[in-house]
mmCIF file of C-alpha atoms in Angstrom:
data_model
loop_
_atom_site.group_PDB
_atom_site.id
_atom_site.type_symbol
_atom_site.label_atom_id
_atom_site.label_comp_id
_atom_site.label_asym_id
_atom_site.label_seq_id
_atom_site.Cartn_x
_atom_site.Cartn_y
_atom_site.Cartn_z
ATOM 1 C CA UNK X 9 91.300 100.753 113.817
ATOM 2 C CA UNK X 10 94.529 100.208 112.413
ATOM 3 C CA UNK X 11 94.738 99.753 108.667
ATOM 4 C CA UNK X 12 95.857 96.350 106.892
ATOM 5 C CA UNK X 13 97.459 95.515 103.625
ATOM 6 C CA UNK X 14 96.535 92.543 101.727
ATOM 7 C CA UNK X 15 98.121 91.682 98.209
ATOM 8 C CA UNK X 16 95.274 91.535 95.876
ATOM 9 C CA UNK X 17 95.447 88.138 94.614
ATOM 10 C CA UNK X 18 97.061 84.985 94.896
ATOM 11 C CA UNK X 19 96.386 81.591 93.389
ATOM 12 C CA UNK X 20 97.220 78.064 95.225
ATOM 13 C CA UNK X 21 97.052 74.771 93.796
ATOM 14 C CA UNK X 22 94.417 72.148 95.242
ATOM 15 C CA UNK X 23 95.908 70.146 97.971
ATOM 16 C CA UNK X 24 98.905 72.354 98.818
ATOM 17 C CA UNK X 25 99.283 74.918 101.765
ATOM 18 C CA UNK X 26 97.761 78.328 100.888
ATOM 19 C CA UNK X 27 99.520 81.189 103.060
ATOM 20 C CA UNK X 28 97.785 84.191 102.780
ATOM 21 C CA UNK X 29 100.115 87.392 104.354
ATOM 22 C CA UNK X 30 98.884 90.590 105.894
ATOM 23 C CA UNK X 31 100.672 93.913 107.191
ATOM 24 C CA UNK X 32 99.223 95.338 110.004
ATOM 25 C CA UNK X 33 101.813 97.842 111.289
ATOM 26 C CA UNK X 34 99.809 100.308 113.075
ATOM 27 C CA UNK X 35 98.173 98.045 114.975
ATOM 28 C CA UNK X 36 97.311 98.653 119.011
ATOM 29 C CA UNK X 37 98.226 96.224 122.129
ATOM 30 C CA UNK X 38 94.485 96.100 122.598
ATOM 31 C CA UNK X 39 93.564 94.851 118.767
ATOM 32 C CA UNK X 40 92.425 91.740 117.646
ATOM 33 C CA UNK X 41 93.487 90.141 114.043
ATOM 34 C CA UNK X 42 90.366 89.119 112.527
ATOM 35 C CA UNK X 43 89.644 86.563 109.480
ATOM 36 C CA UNK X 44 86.980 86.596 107.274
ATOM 37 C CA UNK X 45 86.141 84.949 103.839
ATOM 38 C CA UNK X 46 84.024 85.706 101.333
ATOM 39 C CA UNK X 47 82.080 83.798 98.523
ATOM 40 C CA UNK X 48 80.779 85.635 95.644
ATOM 41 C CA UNK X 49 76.974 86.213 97.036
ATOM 42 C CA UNK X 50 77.377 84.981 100.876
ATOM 43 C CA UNK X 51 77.425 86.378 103.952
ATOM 44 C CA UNK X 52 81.292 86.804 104.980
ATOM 45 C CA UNK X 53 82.396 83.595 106.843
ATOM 46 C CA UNK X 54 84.360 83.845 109.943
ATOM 47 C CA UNK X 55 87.621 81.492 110.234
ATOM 48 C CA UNK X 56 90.223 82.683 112.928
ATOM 49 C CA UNK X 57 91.734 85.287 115.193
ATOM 50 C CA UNK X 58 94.153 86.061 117.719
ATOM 51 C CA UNK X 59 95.663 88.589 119.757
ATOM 52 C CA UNK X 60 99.593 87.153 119.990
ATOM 53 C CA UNK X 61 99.897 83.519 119.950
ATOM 54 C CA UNK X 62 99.013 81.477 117.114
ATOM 55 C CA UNK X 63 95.936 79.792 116.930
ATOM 56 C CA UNK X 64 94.385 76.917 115.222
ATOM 57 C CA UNK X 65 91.180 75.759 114.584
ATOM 58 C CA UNK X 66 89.472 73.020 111.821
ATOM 59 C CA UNK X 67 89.570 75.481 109.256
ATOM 60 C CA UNK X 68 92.955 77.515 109.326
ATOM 61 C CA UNK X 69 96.231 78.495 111.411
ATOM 62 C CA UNK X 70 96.893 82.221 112.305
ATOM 63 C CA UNK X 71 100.784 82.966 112.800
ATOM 64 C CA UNK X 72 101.377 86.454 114.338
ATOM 65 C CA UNK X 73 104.584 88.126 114.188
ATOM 66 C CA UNK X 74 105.746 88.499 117.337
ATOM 67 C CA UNK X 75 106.561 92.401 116.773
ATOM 68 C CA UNK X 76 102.526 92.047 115.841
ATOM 69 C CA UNK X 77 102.863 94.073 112.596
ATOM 70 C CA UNK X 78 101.874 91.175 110.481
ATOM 71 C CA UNK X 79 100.201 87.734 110.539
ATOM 72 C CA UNK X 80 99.967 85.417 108.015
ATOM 73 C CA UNK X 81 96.575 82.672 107.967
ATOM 74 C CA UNK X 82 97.358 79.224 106.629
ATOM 75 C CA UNK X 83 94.745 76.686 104.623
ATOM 76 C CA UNK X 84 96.923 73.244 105.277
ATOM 77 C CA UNK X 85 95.208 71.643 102.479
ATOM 78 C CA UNK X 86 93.477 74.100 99.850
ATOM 79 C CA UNK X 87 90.205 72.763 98.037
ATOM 80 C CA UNK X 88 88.425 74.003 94.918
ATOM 81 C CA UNK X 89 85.664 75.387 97.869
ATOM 82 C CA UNK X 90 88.091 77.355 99.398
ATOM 83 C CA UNK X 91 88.039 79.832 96.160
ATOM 84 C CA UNK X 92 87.312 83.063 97.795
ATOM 85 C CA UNK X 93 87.960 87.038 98.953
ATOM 86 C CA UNK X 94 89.627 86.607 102.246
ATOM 87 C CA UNK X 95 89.855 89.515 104.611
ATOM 88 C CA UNK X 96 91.915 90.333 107.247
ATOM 89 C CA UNK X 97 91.057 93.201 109.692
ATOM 90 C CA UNK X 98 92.372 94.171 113.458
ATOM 91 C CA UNK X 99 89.409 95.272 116.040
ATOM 92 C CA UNK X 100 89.751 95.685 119.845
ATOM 93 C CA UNK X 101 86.079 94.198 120.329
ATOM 94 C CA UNK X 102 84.612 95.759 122.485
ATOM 95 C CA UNK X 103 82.018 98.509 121.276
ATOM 96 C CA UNK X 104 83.811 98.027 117.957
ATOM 97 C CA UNK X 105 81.063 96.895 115.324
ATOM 98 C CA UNK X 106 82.005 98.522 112.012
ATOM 99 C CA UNK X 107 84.114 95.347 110.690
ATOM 100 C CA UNK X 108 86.404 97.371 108.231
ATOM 101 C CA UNK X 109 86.870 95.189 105.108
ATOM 102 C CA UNK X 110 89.489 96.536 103.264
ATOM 103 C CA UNK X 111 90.023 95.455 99.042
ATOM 104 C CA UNK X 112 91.021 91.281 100.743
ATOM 105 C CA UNK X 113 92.676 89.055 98.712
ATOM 106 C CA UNK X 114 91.044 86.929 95.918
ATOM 107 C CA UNK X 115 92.166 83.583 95.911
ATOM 108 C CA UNK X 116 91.668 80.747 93.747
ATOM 109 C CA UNK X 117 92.507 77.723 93.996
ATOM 110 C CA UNK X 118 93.239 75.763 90.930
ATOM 111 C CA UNK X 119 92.540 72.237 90.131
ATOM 112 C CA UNK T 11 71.395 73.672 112.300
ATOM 113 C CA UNK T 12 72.743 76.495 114.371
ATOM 114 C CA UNK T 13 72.866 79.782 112.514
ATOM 115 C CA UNK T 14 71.612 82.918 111.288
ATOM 116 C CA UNK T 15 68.452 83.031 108.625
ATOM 117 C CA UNK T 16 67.858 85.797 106.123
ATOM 118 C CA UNK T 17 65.084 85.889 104.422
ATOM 119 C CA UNK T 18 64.627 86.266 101.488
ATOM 120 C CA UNK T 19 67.510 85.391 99.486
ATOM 121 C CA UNK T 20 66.463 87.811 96.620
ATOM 122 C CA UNK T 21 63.485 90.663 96.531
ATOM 123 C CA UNK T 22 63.003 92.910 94.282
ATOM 124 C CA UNK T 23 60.359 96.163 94.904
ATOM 125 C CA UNK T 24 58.946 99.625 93.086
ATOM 126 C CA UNK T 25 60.573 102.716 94.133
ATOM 127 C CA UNK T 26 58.524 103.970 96.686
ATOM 128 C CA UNK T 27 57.675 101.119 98.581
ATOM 129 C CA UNK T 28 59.093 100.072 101.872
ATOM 130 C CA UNK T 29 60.492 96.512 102.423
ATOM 131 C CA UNK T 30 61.373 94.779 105.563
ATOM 132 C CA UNK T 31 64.456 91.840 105.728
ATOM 133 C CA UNK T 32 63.854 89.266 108.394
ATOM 134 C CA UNK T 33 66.866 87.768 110.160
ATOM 135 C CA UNK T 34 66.175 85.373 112.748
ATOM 136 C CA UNK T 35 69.377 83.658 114.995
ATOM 137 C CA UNK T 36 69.230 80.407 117.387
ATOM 138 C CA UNK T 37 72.705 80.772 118.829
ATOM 139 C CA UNK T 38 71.290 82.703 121.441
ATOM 140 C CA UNK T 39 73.175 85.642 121.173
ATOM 141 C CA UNK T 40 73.142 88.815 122.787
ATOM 142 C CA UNK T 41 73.939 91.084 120.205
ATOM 143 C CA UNK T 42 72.494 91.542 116.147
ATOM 144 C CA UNK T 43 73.604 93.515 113.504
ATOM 145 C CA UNK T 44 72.788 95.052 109.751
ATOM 146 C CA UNK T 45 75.385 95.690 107.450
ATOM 147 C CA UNK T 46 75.526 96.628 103.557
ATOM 148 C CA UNK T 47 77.511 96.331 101.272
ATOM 149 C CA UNK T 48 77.739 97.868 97.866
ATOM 150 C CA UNK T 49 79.808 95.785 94.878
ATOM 151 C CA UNK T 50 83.139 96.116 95.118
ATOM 152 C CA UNK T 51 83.426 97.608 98.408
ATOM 153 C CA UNK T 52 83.568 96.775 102.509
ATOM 154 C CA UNK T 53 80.937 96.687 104.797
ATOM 155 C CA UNK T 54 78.818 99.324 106.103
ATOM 156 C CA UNK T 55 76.992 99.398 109.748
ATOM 157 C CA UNK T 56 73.402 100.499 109.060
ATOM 158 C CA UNK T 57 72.042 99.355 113.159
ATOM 159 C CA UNK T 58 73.131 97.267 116.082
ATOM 160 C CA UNK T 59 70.816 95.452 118.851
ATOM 161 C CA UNK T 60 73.032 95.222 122.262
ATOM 162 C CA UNK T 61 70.256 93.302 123.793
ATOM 163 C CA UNK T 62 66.283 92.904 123.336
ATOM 164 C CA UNK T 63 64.533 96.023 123.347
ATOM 165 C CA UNK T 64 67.321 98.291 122.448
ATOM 166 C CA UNK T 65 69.289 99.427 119.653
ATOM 167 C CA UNK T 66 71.303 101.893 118.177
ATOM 168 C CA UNK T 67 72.345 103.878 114.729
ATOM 169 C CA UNK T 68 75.647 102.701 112.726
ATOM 170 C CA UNK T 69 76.973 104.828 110.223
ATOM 171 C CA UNK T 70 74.205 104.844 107.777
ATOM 172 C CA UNK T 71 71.002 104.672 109.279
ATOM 173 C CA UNK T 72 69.183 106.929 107.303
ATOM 174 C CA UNK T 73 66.063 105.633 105.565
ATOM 175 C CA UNK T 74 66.086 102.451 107.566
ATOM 176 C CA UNK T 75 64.831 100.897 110.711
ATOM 177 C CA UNK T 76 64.758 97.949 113.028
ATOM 178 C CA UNK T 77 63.294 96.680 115.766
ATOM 179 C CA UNK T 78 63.808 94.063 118.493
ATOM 180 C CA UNK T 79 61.183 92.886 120.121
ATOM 181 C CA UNK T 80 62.559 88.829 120.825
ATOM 182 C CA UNK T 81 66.390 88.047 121.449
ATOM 183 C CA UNK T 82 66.497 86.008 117.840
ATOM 184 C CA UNK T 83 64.792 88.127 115.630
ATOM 185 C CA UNK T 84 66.245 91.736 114.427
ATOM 186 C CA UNK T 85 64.406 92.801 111.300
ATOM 187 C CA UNK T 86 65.541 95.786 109.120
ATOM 188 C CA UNK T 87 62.853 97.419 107.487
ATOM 189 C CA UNK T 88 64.600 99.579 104.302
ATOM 190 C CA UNK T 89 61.972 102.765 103.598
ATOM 191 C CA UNK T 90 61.610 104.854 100.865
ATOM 192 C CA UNK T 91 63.594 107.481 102.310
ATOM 193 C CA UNK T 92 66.677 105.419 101.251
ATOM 194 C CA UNK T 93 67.604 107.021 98.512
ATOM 195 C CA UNK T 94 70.122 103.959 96.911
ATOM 196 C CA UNK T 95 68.364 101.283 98.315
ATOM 197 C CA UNK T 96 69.598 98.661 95.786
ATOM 198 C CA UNK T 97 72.010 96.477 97.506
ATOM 199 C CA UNK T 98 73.277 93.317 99.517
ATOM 200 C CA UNK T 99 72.311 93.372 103.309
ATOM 201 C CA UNK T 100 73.884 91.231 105.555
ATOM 202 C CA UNK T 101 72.366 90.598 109.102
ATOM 203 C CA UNK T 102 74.694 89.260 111.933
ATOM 204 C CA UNK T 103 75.276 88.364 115.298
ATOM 205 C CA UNK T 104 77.951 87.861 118.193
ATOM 206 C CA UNK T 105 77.651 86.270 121.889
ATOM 207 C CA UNK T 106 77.842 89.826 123.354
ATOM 208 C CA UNK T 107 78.240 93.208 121.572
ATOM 209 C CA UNK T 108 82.086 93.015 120.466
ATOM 210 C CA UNK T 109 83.219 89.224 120.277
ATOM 211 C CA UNK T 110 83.640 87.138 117.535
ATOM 212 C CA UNK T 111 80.533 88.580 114.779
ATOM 213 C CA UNK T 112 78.678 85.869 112.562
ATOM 214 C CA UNK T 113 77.234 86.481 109.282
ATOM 215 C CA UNK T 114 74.173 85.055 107.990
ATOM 216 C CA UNK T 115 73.542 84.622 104.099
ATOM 217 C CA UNK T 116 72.913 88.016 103.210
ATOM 218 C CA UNK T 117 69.483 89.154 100.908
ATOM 219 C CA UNK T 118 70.153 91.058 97.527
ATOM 220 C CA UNK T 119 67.565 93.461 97.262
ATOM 221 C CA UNK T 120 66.958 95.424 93.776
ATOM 222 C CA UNK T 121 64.973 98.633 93.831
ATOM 223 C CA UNK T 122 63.375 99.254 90.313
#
């Protein structure tokens, strides 16, 4: 799996846009970029991926370079809940289990 | 609600004695999985279920086992071969074996 780089912490003010940036340089044709969050004492929570084209869903947008060597996830509207470790990781899928968390970033959103 | 159920939340147990984690799904999916994870660091594959009746060793299978014997229910049983036992396990499961993997709540187990 290729390695990602996450900076360790960020803060975001409630209501604003929260973009959350991750290197992935090394990454393969074949890989997938993965987010995950984390509460203090959950289970990890699964928000987006892609492969090359942005996606969105209810809970985030994923942008992805288009050289694929980094990707940057996007809260449109940050609340107090969304306080967490978020993770971003590249897997190709298939046969490829071992979900490598690195360090993630800790955000918190501030009031 | 769809999802996936650990149970329970928090256990605690003597050295020496074996404890089993249940983790039960109703998304139907094909595949299950155990992971721990210490404080402070990523996750760690302990087993993974392809499909009913089969299984197979992650990375740190020792002094563990499973089973799965129905297509929602993959329980780890945590021996006393495991010699740091003490830590959060987190069951999960995708649609097949390498899409999208959901995480239930996790169980903190303490070994004293």
């Amino acid at each position: 799996d290729a390695k990602t780089t996450q900076p360790p912490s960020m803060d975001c003010a409630e209501g604003r846009a929260a973009n959350l940036p991750c290197n992935h340089s090394t990454i393969s044709g074949n890989e997938y970029v993965y987010w995950y969050r984390q509460i203090h004492s959950q289970g990890p929570q699964y928000i987006i991926h892609g492969l090359k084209n942005n996606e969105t869903n209810e809970m985030a947008s994923l942008i992805i370079t288009e050289d694929r060597k980094s990707s940057t996830l996007i809260l449109p509207h940050a609340t107090l809940r969304d306080t967490a470790v978020y993770y971003c990781i590249v897997r190709v899928g298939s046969n490829d289990y071992k979900l490598s968390f690195g360090a993630g970033t800790t955000v918190t959103v501030r009031a | 609600d769809g999802g996936i159920t650990q149970s329970p939340k928090y256990l605690f147990r003597k050295e020496g004695q074996n404890v089993t984690l249940s983790c039960e799904q109703n998304l139907n999916h094909d595949a299950m999985y155990w992971y721990r994870q210490d404080p402070g660091q990523g996750l760690r594959l302990i087993y993974y279920s392809q499909i009913v009746n089969d299984f197979q060793k992650g990375d740190i299978a020792e002094g563990y086992s499973v089973s799965r014997e129905k297509k929602e229910s993959f329980p780890l049983t945590v021996t006393s071969a495991q010699k740091n036992p003490t830590a959060f396990y987190l069951c999960a499961s995708s649609i097949l074996a390498g899409n999208t993997i959901y995480f239930g709540e996790g169980s903190w187990l303490t070994v004293v």
